[in-house]
Short mmCIF file of C-alpha atoms in Angstrom, two decimals:
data_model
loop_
_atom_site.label_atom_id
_atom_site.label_comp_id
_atom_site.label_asym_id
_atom_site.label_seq_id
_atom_site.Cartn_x
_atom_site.Cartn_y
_atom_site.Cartn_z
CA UNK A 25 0.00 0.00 0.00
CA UNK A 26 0.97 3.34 -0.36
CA UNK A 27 1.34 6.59 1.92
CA UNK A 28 0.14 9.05 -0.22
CA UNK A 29 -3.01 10.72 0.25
CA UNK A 30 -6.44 9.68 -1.34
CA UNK A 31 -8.39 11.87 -3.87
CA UNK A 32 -11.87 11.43 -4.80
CA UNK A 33 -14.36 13.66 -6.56
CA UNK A 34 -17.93 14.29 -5.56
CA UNK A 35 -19.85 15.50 -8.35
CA UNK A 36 -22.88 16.66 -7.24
CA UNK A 37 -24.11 18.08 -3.60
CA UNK A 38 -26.07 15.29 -3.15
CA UNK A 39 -22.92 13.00 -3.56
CA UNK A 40 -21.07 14.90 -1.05
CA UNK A 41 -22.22 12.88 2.13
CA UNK A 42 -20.20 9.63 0.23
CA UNK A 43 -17.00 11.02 1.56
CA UNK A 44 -15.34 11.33 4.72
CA UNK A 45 -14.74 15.12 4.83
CA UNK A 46 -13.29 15.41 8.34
CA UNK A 47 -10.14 13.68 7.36
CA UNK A 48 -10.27 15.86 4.01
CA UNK A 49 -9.34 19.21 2.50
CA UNK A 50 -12.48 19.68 0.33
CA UNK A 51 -11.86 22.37 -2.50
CA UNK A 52 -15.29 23.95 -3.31
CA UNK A 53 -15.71 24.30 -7.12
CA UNK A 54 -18.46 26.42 -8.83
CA UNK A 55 -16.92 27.18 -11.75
CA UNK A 56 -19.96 29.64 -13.06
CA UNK A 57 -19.07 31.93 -11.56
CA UNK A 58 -19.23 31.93 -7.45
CA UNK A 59 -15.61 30.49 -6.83
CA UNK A 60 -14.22 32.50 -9.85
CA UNK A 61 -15.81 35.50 -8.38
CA UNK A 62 -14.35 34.70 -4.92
CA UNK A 63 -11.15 34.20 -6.56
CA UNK A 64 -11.44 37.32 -8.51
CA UNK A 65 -12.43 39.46 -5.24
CA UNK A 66 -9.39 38.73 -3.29
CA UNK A 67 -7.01 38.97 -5.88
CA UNK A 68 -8.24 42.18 -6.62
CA UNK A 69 -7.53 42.62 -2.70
CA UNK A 70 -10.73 42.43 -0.91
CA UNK A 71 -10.17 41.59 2.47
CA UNK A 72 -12.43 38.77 2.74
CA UNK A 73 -15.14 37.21 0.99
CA UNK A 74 -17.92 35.78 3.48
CA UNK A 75 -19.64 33.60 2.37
CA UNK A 76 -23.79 33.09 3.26
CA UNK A 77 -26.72 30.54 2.89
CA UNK A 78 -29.12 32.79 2.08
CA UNK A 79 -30.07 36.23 0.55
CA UNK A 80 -31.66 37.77 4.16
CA UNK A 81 -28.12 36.59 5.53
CA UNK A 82 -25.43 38.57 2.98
CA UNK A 83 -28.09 41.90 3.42
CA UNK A 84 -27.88 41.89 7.35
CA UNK A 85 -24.27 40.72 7.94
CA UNK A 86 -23.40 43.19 5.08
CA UNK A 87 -25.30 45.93 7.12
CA UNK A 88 -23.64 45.12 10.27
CA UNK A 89 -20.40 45.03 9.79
CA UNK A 90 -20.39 47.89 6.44
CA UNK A 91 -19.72 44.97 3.67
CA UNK A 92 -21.31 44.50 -0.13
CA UNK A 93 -24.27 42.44 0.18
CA UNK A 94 -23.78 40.71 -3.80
CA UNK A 95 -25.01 37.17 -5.16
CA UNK A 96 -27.97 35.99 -7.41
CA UNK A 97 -30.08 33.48 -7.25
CA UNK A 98 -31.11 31.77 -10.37
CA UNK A 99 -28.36 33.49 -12.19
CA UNK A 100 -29.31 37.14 -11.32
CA UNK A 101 -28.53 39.16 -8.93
CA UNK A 102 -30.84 38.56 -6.13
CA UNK A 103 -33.13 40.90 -4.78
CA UNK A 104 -32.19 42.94 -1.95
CA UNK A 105 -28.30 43.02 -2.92
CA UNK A 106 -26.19 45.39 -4.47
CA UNK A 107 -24.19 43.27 -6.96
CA UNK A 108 -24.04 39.97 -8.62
CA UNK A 109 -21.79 36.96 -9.04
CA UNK A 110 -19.96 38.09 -11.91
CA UNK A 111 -15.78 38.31 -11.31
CA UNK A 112 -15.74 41.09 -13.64
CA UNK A 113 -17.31 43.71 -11.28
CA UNK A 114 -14.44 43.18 -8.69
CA UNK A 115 -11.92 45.22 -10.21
CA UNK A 116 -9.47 46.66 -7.23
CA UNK A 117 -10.45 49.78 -7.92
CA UNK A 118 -13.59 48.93 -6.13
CA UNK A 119 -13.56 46.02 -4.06
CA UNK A 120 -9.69 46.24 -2.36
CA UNK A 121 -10.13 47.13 1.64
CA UNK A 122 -13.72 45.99 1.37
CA UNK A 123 -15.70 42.69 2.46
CA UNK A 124 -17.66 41.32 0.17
CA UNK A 125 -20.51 39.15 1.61
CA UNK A 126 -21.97 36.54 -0.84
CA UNK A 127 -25.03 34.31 -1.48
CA UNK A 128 -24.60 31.78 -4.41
CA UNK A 129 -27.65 29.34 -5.73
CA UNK A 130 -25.07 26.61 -5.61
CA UNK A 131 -21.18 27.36 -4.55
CA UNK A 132 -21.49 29.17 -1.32
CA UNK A 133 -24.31 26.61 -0.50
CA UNK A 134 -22.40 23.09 -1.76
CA UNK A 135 -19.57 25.50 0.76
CA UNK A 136 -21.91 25.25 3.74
CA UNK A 137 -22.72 21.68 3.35
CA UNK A 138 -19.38 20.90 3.52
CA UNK A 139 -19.06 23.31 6.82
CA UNK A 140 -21.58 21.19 8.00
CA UNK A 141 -19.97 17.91 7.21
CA UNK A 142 -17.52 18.63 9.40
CA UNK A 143 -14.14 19.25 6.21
CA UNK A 144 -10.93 19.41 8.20
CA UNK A 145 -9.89 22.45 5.26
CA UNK A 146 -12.28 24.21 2.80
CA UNK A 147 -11.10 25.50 -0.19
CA UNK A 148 -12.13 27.46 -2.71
CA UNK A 149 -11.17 26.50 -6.46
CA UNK A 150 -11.85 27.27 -10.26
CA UNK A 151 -9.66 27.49 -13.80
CA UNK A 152 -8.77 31.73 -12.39
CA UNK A 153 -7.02 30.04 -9.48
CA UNK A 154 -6.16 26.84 -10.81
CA UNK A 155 -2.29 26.79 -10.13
CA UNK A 156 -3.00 28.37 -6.65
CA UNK A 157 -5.35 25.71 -5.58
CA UNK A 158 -2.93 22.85 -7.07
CA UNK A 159 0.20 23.96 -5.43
CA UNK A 160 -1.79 23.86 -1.95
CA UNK A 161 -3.18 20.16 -2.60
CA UNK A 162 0.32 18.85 -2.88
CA UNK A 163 2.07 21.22 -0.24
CA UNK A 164 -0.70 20.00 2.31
CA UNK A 165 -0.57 15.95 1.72
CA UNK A 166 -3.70 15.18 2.93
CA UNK A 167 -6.60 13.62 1.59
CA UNK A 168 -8.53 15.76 -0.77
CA UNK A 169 -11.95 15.50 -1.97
CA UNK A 170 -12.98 17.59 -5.15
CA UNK A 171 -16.46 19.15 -4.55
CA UNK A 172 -18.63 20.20 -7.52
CA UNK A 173 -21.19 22.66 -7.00
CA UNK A 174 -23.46 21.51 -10.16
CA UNK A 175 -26.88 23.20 -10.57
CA UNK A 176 -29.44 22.83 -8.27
CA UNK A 177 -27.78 19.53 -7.41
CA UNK A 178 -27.45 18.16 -10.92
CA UNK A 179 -24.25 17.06 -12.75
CA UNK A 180 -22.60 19.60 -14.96
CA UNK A 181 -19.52 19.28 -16.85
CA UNK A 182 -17.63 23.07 -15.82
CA UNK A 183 -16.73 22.11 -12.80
CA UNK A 184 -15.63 18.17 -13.68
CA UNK A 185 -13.51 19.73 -16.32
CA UNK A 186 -11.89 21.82 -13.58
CA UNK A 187 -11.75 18.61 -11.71
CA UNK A 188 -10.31 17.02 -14.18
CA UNK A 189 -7.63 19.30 -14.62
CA UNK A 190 -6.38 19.67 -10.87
CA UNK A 191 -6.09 15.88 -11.13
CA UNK A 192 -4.47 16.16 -14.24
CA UNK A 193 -1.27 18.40 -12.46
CA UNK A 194 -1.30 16.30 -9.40
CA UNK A 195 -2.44 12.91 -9.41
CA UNK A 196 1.20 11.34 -9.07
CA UNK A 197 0.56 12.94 -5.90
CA UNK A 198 -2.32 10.94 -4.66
CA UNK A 199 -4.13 7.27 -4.72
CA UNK A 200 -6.97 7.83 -6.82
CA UNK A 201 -9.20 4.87 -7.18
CA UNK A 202 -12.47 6.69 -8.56
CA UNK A 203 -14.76 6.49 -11.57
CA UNK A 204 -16.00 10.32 -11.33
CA UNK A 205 -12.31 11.19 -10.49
CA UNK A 206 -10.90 9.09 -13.73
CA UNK A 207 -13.66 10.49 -15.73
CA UNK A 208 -13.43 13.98 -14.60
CA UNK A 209 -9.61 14.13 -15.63
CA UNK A 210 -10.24 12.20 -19.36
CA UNK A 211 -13.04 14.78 -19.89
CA UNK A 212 -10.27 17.41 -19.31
CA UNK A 213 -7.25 16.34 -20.80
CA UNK A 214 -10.21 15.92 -24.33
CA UNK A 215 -11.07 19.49 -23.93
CA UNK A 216 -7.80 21.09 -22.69
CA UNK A 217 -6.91 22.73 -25.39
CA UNK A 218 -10.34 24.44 -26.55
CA UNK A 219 -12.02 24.68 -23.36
CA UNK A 220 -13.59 27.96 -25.00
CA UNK A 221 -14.45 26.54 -27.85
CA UNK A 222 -16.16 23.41 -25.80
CA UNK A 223 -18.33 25.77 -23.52
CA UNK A 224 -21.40 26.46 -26.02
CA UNK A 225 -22.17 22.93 -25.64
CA UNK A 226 -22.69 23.28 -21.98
CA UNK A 227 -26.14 23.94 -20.55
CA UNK A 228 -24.79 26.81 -18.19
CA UNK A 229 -23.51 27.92 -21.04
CA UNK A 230 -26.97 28.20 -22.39
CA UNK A 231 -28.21 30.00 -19.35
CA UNK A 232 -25.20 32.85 -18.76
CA UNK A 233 -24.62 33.53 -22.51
CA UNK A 234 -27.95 33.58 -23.98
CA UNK A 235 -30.28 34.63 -21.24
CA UNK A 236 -28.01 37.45 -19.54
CA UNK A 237 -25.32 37.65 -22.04
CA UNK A 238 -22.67 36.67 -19.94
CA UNK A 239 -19.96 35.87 -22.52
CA UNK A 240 -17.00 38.03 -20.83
CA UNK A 241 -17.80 35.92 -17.61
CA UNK A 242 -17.53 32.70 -19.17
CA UNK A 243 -14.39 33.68 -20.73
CA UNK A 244 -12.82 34.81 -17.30
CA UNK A 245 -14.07 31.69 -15.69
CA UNK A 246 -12.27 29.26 -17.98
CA UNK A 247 -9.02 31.11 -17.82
CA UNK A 248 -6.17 29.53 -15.99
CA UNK A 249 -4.58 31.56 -13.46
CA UNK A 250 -5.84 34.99 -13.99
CA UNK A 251 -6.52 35.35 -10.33
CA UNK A 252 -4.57 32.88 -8.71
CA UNK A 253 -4.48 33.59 -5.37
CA UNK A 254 -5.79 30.20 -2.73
CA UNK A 255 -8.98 31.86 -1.38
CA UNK A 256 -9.29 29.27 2.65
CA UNK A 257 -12.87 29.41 5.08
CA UNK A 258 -11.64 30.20 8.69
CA UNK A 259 -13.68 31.69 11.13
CA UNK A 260 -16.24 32.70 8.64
CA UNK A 261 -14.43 33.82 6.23
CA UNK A 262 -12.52 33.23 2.57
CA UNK A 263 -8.99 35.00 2.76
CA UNK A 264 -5.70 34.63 0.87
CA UNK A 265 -3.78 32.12 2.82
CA UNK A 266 -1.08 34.13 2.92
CA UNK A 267 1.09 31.98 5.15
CA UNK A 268 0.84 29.56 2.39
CA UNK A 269 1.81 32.36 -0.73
CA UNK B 26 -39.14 24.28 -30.37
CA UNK B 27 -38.74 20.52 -31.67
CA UNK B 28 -41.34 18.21 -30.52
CA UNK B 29 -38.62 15.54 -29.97
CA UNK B 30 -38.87 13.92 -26.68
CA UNK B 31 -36.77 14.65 -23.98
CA UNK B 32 -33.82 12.62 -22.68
CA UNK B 33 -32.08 13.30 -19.42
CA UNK B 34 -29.46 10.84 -17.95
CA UNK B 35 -29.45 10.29 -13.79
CA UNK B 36 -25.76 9.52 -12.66
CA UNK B 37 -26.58 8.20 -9.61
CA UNK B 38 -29.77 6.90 -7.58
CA UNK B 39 -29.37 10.21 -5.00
CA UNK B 40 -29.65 12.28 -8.49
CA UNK B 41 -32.56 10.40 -9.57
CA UNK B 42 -35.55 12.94 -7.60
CA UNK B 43 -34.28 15.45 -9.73
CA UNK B 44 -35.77 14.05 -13.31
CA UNK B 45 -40.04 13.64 -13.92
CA UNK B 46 -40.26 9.98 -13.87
CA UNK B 47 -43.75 10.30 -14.36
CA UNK B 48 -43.74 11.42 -18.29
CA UNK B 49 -40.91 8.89 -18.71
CA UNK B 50 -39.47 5.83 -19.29
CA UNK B 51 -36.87 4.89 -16.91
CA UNK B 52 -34.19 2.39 -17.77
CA UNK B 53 -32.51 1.02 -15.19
CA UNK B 54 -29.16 0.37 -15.33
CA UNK B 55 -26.45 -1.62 -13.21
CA UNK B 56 -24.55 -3.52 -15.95
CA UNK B 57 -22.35 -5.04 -12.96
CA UNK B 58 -24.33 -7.09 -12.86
CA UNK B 59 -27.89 -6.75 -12.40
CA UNK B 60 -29.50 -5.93 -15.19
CA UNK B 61 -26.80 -7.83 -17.05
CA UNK B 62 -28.38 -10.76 -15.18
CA UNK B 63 -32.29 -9.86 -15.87
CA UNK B 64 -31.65 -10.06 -19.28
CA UNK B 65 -29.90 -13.17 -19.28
CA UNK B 66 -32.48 -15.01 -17.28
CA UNK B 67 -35.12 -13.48 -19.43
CA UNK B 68 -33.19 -14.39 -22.92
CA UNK B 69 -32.92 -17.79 -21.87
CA UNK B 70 -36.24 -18.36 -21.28
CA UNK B 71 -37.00 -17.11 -17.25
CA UNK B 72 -40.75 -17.26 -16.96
CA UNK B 73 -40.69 -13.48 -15.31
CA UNK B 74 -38.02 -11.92 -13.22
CA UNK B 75 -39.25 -10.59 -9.71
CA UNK B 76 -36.94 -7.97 -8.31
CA UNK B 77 -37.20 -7.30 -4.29
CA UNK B 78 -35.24 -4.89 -1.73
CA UNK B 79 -34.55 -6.69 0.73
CA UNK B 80 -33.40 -10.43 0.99
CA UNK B 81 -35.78 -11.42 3.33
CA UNK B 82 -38.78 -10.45 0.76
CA UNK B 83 -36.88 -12.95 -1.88
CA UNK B 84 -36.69 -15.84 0.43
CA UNK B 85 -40.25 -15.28 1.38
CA UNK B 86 -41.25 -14.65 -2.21
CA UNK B 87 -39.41 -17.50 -3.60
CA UNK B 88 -41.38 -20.12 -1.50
CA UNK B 89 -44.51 -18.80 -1.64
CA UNK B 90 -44.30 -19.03 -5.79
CA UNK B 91 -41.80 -21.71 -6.29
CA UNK B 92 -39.14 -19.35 -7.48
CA UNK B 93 -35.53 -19.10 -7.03
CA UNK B 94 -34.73 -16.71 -4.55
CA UNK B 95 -31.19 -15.31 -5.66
CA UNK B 96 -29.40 -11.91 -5.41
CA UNK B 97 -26.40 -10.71 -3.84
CA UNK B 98 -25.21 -8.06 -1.06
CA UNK B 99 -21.45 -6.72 -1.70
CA UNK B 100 -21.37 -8.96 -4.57
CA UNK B 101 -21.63 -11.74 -3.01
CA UNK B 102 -24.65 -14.33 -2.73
CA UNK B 103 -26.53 -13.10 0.37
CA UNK B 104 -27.18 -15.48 3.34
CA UNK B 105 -30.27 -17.26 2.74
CA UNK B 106 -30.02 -16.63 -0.71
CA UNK B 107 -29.50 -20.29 -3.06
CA UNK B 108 -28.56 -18.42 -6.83
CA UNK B 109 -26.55 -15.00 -6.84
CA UNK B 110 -25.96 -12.00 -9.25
CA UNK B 111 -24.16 -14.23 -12.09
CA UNK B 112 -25.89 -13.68 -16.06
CA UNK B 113 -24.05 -16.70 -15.97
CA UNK B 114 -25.92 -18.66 -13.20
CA UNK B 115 -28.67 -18.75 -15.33
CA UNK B 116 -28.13 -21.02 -18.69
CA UNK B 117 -31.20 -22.03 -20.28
CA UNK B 118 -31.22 -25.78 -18.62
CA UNK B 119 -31.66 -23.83 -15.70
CA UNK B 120 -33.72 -20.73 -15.42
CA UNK B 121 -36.66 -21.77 -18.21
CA UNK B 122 -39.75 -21.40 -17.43
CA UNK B 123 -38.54 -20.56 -13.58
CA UNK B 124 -39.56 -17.41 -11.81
CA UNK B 125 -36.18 -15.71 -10.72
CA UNK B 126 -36.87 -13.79 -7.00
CA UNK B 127 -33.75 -11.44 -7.75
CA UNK B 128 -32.53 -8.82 -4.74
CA UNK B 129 -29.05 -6.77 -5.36
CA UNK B 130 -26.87 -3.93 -3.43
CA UNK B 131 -27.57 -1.55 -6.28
CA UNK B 132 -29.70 -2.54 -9.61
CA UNK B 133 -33.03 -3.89 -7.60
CA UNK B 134 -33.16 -0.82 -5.59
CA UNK B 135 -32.76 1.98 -7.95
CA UNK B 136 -35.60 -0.38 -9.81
CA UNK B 137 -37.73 0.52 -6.23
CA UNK B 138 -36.84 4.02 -6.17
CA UNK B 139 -38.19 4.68 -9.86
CA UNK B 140 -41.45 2.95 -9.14
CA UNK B 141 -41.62 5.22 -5.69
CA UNK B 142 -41.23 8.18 -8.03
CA UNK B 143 -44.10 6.88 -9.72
CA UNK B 144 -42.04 5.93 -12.96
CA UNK B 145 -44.34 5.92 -16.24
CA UNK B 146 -42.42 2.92 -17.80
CA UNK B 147 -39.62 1.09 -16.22
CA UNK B 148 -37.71 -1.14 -18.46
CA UNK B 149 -34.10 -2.54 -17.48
CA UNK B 150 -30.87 -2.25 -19.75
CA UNK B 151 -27.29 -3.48 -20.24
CA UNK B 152 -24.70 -3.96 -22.93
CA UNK B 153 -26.07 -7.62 -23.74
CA UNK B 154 -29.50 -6.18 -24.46
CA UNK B 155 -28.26 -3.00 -25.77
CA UNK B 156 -30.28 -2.89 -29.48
CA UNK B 157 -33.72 -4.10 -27.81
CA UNK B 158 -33.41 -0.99 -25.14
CA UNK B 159 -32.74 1.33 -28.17
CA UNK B 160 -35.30 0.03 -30.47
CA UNK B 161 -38.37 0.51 -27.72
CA UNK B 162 -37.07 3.58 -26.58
CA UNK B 163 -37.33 4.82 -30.33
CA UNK B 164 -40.26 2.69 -30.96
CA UNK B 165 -42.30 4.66 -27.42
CA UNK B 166 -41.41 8.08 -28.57
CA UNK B 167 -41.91 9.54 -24.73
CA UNK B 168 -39.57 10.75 -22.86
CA UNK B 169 -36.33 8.94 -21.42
CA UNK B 170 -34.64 9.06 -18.14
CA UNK B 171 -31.30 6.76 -18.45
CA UNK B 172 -30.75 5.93 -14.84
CA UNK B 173 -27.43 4.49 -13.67
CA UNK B 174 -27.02 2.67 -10.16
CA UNK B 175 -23.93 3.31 -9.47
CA UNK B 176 -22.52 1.52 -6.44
CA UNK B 177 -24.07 2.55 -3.26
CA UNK B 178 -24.98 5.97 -4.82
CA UNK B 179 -21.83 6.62 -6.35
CA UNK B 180 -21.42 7.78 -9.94
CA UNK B 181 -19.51 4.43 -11.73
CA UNK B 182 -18.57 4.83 -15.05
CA UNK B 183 -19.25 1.17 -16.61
CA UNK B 184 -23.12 2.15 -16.20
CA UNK B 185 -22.32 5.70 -17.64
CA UNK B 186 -21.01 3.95 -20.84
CA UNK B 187 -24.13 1.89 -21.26
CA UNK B 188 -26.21 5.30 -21.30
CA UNK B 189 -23.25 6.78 -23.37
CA UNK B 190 -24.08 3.79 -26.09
CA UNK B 191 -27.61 4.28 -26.07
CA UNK B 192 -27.13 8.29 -26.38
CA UNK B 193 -24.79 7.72 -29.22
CA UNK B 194 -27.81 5.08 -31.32
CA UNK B 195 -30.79 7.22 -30.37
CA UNK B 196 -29.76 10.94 -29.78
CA UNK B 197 -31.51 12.19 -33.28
CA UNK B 198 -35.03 10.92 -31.67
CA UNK B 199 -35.10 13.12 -29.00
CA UNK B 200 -34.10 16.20 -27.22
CA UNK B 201 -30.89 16.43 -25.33
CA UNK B 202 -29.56 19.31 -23.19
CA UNK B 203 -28.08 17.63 -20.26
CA UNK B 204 -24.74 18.11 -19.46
CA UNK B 205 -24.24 13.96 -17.85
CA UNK B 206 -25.36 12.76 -20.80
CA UNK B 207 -22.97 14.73 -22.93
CA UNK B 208 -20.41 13.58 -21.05
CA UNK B 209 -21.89 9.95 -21.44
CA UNK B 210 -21.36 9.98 -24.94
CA UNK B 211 -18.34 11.34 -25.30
CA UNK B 212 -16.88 8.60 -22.84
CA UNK B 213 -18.76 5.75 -24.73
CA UNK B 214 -17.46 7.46 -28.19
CA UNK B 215 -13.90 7.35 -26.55
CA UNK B 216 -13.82 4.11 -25.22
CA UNK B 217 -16.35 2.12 -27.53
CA UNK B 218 -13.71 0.18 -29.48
CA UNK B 219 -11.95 -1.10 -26.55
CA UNK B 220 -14.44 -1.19 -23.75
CA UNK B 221 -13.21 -5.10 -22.64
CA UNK B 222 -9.52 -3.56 -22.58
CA UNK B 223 -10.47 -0.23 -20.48
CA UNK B 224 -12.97 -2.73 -17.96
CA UNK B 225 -9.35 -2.75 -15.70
CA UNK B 226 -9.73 0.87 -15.01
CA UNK B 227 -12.92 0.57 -13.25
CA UNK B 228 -13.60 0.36 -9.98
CA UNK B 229 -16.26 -2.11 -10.10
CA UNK B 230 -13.73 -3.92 -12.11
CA UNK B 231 -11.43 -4.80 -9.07
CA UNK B 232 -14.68 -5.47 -6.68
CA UNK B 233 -15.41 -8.21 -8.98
CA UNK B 234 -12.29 -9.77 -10.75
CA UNK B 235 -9.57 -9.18 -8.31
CA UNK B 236 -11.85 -10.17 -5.03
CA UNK B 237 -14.27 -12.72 -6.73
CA UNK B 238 -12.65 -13.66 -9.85
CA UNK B 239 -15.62 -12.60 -12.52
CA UNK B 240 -13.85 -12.28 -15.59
CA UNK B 241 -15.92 -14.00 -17.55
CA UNK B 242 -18.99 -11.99 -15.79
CA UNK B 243 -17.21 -8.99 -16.68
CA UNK B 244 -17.06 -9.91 -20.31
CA UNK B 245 -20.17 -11.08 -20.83
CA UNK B 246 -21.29 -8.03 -19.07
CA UNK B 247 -20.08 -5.58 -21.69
CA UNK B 248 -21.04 -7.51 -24.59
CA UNK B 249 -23.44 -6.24 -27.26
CA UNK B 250 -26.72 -8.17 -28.15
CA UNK B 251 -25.75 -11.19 -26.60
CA UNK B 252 -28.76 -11.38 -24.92
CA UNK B 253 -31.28 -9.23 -26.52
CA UNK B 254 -34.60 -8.42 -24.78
CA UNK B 255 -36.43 -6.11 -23.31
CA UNK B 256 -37.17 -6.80 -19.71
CA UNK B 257 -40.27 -4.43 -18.91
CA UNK B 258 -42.21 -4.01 -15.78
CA UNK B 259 -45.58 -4.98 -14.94
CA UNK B 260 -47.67 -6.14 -11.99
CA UNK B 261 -44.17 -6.32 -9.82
CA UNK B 262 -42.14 -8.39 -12.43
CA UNK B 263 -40.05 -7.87 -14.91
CA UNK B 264 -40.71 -9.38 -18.23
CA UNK B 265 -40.03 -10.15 -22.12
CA UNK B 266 -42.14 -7.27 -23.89
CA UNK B 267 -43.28 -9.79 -26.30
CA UNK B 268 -45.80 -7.21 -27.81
CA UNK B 269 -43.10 -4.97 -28.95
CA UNK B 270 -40.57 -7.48 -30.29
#
């Protein structure tokens, strides 16, 4: 037997409970958009992202402690709030010094579940932070456990191509004995190379580009490395892990 | 708008609440072994096929009808149980004109959960009945919810590649925008020439071959045709559809 660490990937919510998360650094992925965003916010130097459950949540913490109160549900942004969940409207210009306090219809909720699961780490990952979020998983050696946000609980193939390429860069590192986890990276290493071209066949695709017109988004969220800073939930709170950088 | 039916693929029982099983056909699939297994005992002449949750309703089932109470729990034959979860158990000698009281860790159930959901149709499908699932699914013209058992609700990718095959014959009859069974294709198109050879890569693979030395289960398992009916449910068995073929 080996020593190294064990990988799998959960690729729905509802698969989440499968895995033993306390022994685990989970790495949250919601590819459109809420972990690009919260990769895009503290790059652009926000000091924190918080993450909430629920719209009523992100308007009173946001009150109380003088934050932005953004997210959407359904893909707009939500009542009540200020902003959305696009990483383009966090330039640094506007969001460095501030907290930004954010209510997702899938990431920041797949983020609580694993809160409530009891994850030894949580992570936050997508193709802006890629490198940042792959360095981490091998620095750390510790089991790992790939968490894809879907929509509304269903499958959906952004965030297993994401999976697929953080296994891709460090599976040497790791026993992997998982279907969704071997599936996830050939899905990737197919697509690699025209991962823009490949996204008007997804369904999110579908409902960013042609209902709101998202198509700068979805470009920015299938970028490698454009914010790549390792975005880690303590106390509440996303922040650079800046003992790691 | 096209008035093609609709075709959705489930990757996993704990995903399967999230489709309308009540406009649909469901096909059930657990190609290790289950519904590898129906067909088999149906081809070769199985008077019906009665699948049950729990071993205790085959046992009592089985002597209350003079059927073979058979099944298996972590692939192996279940205490109390006389046949298990082999498409090889049951040759012709055998199984004809026998009633087959079948209960298994992952098939059987996900057969339970569709009815639950109040399934329209539920019909059961694997590589050796491959063409008969595609020609009544064409034949129907409703819509199709491909649903995969997994192993104890995980995603596996052997039953993925049977709804990637069926995808690949029948997509131009229906309707697809569903991201799992995009990805089912494109792992059936990828591996379809050499699905014996990529078998080793499974998980399910090593359950069954390295532990309990099913090799030739595992073959027969992902061959085409080789035992071509359509096991459809009715009145709490499974049998031929001898009115469509």
């Amino acid at each position: 037997m080996s020593n190294k660490p064990i990988l799998h990937t959960s690729l729905s919510p509802v698969l989440l409970h499968l895995y033993d998360l306390s022994n685990s650094i989970v790495v949250i992925i919601d590819v459109f958009r809420a972990t690009s965003t919260i990769a895009s916010a503290l790059y652009n130097g926000a000091k924190c992202v918080i993450p909430v459950d629920t719209v009523p949540k992100a308007i009173e913490i946001s009150k109380s402690i003088g934050g932005i109160p953004a997210g959407e549900r359904d893909g707009m942004i939500a009542a009540g709030l200020e902003h959305g969940n696009s990483p383009l409207e966090y330039p640094r210009e506007f969001i460095e010094n501030k907290t930004l306090v954010l209510t997702t219809t899938n990431g920041t909720r797949l983020l609580h579940m694993a809160l409530d699961k009891n994850a030894d780490t949580v992570v936050s990952g997508s193709f802006p932070n890629l490198s940042a979020v792959c360095d981490f998983l091998v620095k750390e050696n510790k089991n790992v456990v790939l968490g894809c946000a879907g929509w509304k609980d269903r499958f959906n193939l952004e965030d297993t191509l994401f999976a697929g390429a953080v296994i891709n860069r460090i599976a040497k590192n790791f026993e992997i004995h998982c279907d969704s986890s071997l599936m996830a990276e050939t899905m990737y290493i197919k697509n690699k190379n025209k991962i823009i071209d490949f996204a008007p066949k997804l369904t999110h695709y579908h409902r960013l580009v042609e209902r709101f017109g998202l198509i700068e988004d979805i470009k920015f969220c299938l970028t490698n490395d454009v914010a790549n800073v390792l975005p880690i939930y303590r106390d509440g709170k996303l922040t650079c892990n800046t003992s790691f950088q």
